[in-house]
Structure formats: C-alpha cells, structure tokens
Short mmCIF file of C-alpha atoms and ligand atoms in Angstrom, two decimals:
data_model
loop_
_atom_site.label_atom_id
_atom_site.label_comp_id
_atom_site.label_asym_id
_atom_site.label_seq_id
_atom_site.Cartn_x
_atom_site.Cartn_y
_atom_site.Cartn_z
CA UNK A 8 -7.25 14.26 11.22
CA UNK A 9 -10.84 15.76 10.51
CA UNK A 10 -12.31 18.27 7.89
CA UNK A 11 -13.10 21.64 9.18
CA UNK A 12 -14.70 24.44 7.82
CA UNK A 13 -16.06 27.29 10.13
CA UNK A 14 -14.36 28.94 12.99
CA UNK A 15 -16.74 27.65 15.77
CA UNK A 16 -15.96 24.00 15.17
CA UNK A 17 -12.17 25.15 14.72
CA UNK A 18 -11.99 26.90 18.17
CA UNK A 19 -13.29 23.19 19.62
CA UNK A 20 -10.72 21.63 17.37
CA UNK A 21 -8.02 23.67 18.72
CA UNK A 22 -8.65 22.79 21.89
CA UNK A 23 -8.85 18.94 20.97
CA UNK A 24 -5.66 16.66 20.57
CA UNK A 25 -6.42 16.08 16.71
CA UNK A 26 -3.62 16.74 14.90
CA UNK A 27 -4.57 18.39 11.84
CA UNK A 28 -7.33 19.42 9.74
CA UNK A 29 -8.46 19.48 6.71
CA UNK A 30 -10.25 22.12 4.96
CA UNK A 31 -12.14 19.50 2.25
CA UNK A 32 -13.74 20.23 -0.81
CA UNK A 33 -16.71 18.59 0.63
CA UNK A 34 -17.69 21.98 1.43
CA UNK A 35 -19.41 22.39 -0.82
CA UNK A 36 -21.87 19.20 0.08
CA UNK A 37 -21.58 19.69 3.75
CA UNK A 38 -21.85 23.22 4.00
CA UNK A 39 -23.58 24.41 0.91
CA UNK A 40 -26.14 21.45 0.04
CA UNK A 41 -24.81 20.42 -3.28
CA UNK A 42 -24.48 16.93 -4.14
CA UNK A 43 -21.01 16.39 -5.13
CA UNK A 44 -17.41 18.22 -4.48
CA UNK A 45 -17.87 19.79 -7.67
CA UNK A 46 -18.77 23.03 -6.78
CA UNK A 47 -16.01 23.82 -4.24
CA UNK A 48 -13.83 26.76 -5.87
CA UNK A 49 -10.83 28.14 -5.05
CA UNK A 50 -12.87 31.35 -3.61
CA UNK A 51 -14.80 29.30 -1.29
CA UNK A 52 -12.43 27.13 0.34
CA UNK A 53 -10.23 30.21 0.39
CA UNK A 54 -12.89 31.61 3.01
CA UNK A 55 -13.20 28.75 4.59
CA UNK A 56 -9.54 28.05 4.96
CA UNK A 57 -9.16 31.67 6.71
CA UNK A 58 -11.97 31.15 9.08
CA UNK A 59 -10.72 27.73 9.95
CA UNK A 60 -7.07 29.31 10.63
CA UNK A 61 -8.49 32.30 12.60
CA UNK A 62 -10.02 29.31 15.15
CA UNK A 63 -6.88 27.02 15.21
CA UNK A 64 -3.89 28.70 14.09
CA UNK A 65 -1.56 26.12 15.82
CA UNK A 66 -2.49 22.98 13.51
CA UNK A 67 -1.56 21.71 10.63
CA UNK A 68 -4.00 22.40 8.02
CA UNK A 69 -4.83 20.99 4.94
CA UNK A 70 -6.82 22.69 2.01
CA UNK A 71 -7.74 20.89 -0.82
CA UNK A 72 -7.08 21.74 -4.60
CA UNK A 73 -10.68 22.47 -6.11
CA UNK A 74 -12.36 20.44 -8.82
CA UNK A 75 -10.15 21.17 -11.80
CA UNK A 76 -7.82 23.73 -10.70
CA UNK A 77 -5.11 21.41 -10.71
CA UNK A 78 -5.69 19.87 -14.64
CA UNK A 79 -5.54 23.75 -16.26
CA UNK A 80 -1.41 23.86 -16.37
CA UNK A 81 1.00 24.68 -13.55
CA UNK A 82 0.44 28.35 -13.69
CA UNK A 83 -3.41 28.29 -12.57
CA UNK A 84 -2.14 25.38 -10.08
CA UNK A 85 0.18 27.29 -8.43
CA UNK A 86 -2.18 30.72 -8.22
CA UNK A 87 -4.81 28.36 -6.55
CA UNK A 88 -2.44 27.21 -4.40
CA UNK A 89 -1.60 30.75 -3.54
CA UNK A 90 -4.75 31.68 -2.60
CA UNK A 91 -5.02 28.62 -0.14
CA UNK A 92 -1.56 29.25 1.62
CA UNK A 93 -1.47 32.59 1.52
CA UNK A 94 -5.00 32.31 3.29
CA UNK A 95 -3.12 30.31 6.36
CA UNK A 96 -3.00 26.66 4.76
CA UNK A 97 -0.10 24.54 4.97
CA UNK A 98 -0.38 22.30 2.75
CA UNK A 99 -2.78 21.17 -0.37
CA UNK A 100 -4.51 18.03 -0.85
CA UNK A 101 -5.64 16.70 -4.43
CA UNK A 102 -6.69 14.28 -6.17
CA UNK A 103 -5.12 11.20 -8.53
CA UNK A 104 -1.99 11.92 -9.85
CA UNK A 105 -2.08 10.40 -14.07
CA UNK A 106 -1.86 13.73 -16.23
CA UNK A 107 -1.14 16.06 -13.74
CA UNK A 108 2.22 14.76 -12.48
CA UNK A 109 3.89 18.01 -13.65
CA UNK A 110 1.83 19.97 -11.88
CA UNK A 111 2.80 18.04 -8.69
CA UNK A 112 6.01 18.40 -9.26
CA UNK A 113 5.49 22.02 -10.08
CA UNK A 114 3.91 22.33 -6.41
CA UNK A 115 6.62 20.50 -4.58
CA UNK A 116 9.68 22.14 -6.01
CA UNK A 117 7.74 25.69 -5.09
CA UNK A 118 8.42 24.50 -1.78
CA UNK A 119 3.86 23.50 -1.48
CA UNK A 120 3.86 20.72 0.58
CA UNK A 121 0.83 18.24 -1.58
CA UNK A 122 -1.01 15.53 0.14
CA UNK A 123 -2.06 12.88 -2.39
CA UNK A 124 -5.87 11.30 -2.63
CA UNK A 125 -6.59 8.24 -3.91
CA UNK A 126 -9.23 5.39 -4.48
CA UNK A 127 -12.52 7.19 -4.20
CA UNK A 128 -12.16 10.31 -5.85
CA UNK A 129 -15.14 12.21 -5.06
CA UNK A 130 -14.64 14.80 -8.20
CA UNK A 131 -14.82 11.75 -10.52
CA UNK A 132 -17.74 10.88 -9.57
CA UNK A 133 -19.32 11.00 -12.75
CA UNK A 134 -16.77 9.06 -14.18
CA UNK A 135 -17.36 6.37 -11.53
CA UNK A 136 -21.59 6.30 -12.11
CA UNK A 137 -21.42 7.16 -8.54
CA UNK A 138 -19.61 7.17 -4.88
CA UNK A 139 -18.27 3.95 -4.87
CA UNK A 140 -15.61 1.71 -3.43
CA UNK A 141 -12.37 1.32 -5.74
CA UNK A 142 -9.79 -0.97 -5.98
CA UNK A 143 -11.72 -3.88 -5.70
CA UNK A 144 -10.63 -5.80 -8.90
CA UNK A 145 -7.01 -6.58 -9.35
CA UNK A 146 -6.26 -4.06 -12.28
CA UNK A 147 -8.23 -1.36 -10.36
CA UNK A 148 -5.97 -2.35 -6.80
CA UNK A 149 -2.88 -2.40 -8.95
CA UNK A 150 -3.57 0.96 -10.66
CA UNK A 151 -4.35 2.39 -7.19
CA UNK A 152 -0.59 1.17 -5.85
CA UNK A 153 0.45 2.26 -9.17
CA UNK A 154 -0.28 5.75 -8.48
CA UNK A 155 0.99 6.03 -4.98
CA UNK A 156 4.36 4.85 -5.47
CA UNK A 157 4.40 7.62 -8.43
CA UNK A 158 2.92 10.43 -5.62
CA UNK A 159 5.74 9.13 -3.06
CA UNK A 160 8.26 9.56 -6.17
CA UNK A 161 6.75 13.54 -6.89
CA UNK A 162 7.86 14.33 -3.15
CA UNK A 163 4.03 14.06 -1.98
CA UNK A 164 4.54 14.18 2.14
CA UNK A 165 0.85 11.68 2.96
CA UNK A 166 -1.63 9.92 0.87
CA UNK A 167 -5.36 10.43 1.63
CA UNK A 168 -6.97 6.41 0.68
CA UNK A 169 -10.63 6.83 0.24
CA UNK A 170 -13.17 3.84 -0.01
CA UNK A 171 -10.36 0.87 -0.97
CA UNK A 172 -10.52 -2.44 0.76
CA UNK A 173 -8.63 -2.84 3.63
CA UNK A 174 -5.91 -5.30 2.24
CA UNK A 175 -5.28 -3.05 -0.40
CA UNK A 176 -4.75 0.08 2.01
CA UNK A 177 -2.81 -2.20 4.12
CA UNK A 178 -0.45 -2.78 0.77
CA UNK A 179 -0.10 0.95 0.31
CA UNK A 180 0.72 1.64 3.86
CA UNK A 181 3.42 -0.68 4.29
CA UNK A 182 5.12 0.07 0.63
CA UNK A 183 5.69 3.52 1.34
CA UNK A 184 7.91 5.72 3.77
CA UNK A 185 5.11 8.66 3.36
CA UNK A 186 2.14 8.25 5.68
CA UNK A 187 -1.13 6.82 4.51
CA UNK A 188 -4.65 8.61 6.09
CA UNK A 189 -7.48 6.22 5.11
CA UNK A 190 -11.21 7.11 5.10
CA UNK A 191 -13.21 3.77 4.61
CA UNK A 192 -9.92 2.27 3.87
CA UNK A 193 -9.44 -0.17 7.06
CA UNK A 194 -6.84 0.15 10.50
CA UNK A 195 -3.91 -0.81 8.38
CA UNK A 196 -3.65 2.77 7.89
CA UNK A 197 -1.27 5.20 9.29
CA UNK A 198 -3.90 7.82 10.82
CA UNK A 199 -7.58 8.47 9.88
CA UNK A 200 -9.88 11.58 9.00
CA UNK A 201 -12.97 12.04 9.40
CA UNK A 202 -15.28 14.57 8.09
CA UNK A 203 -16.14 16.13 11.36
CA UNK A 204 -20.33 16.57 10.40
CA UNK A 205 -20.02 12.79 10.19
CA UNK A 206 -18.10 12.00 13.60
CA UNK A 207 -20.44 13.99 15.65
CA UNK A 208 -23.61 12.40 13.77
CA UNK A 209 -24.64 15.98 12.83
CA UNK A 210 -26.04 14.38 9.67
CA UNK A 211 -28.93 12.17 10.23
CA UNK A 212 -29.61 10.93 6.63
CA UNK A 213 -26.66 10.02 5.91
CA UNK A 214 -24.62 7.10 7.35
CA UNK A 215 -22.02 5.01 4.83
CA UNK A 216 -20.64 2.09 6.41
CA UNK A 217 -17.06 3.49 6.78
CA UNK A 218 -18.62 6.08 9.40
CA UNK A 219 -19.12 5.85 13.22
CA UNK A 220 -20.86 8.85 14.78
CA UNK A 221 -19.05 9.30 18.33
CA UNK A 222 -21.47 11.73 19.68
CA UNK A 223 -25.49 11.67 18.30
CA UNK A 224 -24.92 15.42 18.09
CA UNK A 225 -28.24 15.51 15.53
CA UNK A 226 -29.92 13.97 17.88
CA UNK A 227 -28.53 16.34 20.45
CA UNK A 228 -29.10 19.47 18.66
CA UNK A 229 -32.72 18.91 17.87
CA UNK A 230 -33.29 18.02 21.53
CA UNK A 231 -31.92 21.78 22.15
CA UNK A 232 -34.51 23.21 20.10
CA UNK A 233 -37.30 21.47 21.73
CA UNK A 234 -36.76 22.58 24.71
CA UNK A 235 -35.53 25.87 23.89
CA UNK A 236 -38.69 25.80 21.75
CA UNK A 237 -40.81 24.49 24.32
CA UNK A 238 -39.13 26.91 27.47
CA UNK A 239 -40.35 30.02 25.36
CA UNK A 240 -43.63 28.74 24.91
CA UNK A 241 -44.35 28.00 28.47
CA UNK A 242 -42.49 31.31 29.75
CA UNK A 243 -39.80 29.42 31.31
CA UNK A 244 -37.22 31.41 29.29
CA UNK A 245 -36.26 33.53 29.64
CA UNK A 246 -35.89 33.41 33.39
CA UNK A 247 -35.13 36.22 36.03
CA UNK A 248 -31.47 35.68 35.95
CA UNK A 249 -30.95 36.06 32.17
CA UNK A 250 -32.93 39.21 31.87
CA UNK A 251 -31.25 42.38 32.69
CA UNK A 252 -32.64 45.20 35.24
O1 LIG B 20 -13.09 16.78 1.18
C1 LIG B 20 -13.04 15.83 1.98
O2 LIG B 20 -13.82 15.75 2.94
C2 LIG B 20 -12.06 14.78 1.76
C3 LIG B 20 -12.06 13.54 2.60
C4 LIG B 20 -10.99 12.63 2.23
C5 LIG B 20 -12.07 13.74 4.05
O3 LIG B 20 -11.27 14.91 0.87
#
C-alpha cells in the first residue's frame, strides 16, 4: 500500500501491482509544505481523493479522516465521511480509537468500512513533543495492544501501526484476525505503506530511519532540469524533430 495524492502518480499506480492506496492526511505536509497533518481538511483530501480515483479507479482506496473531524460527534463524522466516499473512497482511515469509539461504531454499522491507526499518531503530535516512536515502555506497548483489540472489536477491517518497535507490531499482528499495515513498525507485519514521495526519494531532506528510497527520483528529477536547462541554453532543444513546419 502507498499514499497517493494527484492523478499523475495515480495513473503510474494503476498500472503498478500495489494493491491499494491511501489518500493520507500527510497532504497537507507533502503536498502543501506545512509541518504537521494538521491542516488536512475534509475539503482538501476530498480533492485529492477525486483526482486520485480519476487515475486509478480499480484500487482500493483509502482516505483518511481529517484532524478532528472524527472527535466533533457522529453526525460531523459521518458527513466527512460522506464527502470522502462519495468522492470515490472506499474506505476511511483514522486515528486512535479512546473517546471516539462511538463514532467508529457509528461508521461501521453505516456500512463505512474504517481502517484503524495506531502508535505514532501524527495529529498528536503536539501531545507527543514531537514525531516520535511509541510503544516503547511497557504501559505505552500495552495501551497500544489495548486499543487494537478494541478497533478489531468496533468491526475495523486493518490497522495502520506507525513508528512501534517491531516486537510489539509483531504482538499486534499475530493477536488479531484483521490485517496489520506497519510503517516503521518492522516485517512482522501483514503488508506495508509507504508514503510514495518517500519510496521514490522525491524528498531529499528528509530521510527517517523506517524509509528506503527505491528509486533516487530527487536525484533524478534535478538531473532532468539540468539538462533540460542546459539543452535550451546551448540550442540543443529544441531540435528539428520537435518543432513543427
Ligand atoms: O497520512 C499518511 O501518510 C499516513 C501514513 C500512515 C502513511 O497516515
């Protein structure tokens, strides 16, 4: 699985044998240049969700439940997860699951299928002083399993397991009959996602440990613009055959 949020990349993605995608809240930092998830709304990853669905229409997508729009009551739940389905999603993904298990429920029984997401929870942030690992003490590991046997129990179909030691993914993975997608959570898991920027090494400052660029595609690109950059400078483009008579 792999975040998607444009229609170019989801054309390549259609033709690709990843399963399914995931329209992320991290949107907002990989497309719009903020520094946290927090600015995602339910307008924006509505776009984003149709022009992903325009590209691939035949996989499974994922969009995930905005900062917040899942903690307001059912009601505002269920109109953002309207918008999302009604704009070609699937499914929703969101975050933790303490004081918004009604809501979950309230998704499920609408007949919403709801991915879970836990350990790093990238719109707590705040509350964590930062993006960092969780479920690295034994309270914080036990809350963690905690709160996926309750999403299993809410009907949740997969658990996203961000930034959690592997052991404890591991744990996860083989106490439920829902699949387990980990992100910096170790092989023990049942798939993987990526954010797609981050597998093609599109982003040259940044490189966490749980990421392995499978194409320099930075690198690539600015190598593109040098020589398109350079080929226009020394009248080399554009050439007989790309000029028209
Ligand atoms: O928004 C996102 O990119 C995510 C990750 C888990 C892939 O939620």
């Amino acid at each position: 699985m792999v975040t998607c949020y444009d229609y170019t990349f989801a054309r390549l993605l259609s033709r690709s044998p990843i399963d399914a995608i995931l329209i992320g809240d991290s949107a907002a930092m990989v497309m719009h240049g903020h520094n946290s998830t927090l600015s995602a709304s339910v307008e924006t990853l509505r776009l984003h969700t149709e022009a992903v669905v325009r590209g691939a229409p035949e996989k499974f997508i994922v969009a995930d439940m905005p900062f917040l729009s899942y903690r307001k009551g059912a009601a505002l739940a269920l109109e953002a997860a309207q918008a999302l389905l009604t704009a070609g999603a699937q499914a929703v993904k969101l975050e933790g699951v303490d004081g918004h298990e009604d809501v979950i429920q309230r998704l499920v029984e609408s007949g919403i299928p709801v991915m879970g997401h836990l350990g790093l929870q990238p719109q707590s942030v705040h509350s964590y002083g930062g993006f960092r690992v969780q479920g690295r003490s034994a309270n914080s590991a036990r809350e963690i399993l905690r709160r996926s046997v309750v999403l299993e129990e809410l009907g949740a179909f997969a658990i996203v397991l961000k930034c959690v030691p592997a052991a404890l993914a591991s744990e996860i993975t083989a106490a439920h009959g829902i699949p387990t997608i980990g992100i910096g959570a170790g092989a023990g898991c049942d798939g993987q996602i990526l954010v797609l920027q981050d597998l093609l090494g599109l982003n040259l400052d940044f490189r966490p440990k749980f990421v392995r660029p499978f194409i320099e595609g930075g690198r690539c690109v600015l190598d593109a613009l040098a020589r398109f950059d350079e080929a226009v400078k020394t009248g080399a483009f554009p050439a007989k055959e790309e000029t028209y008579s």
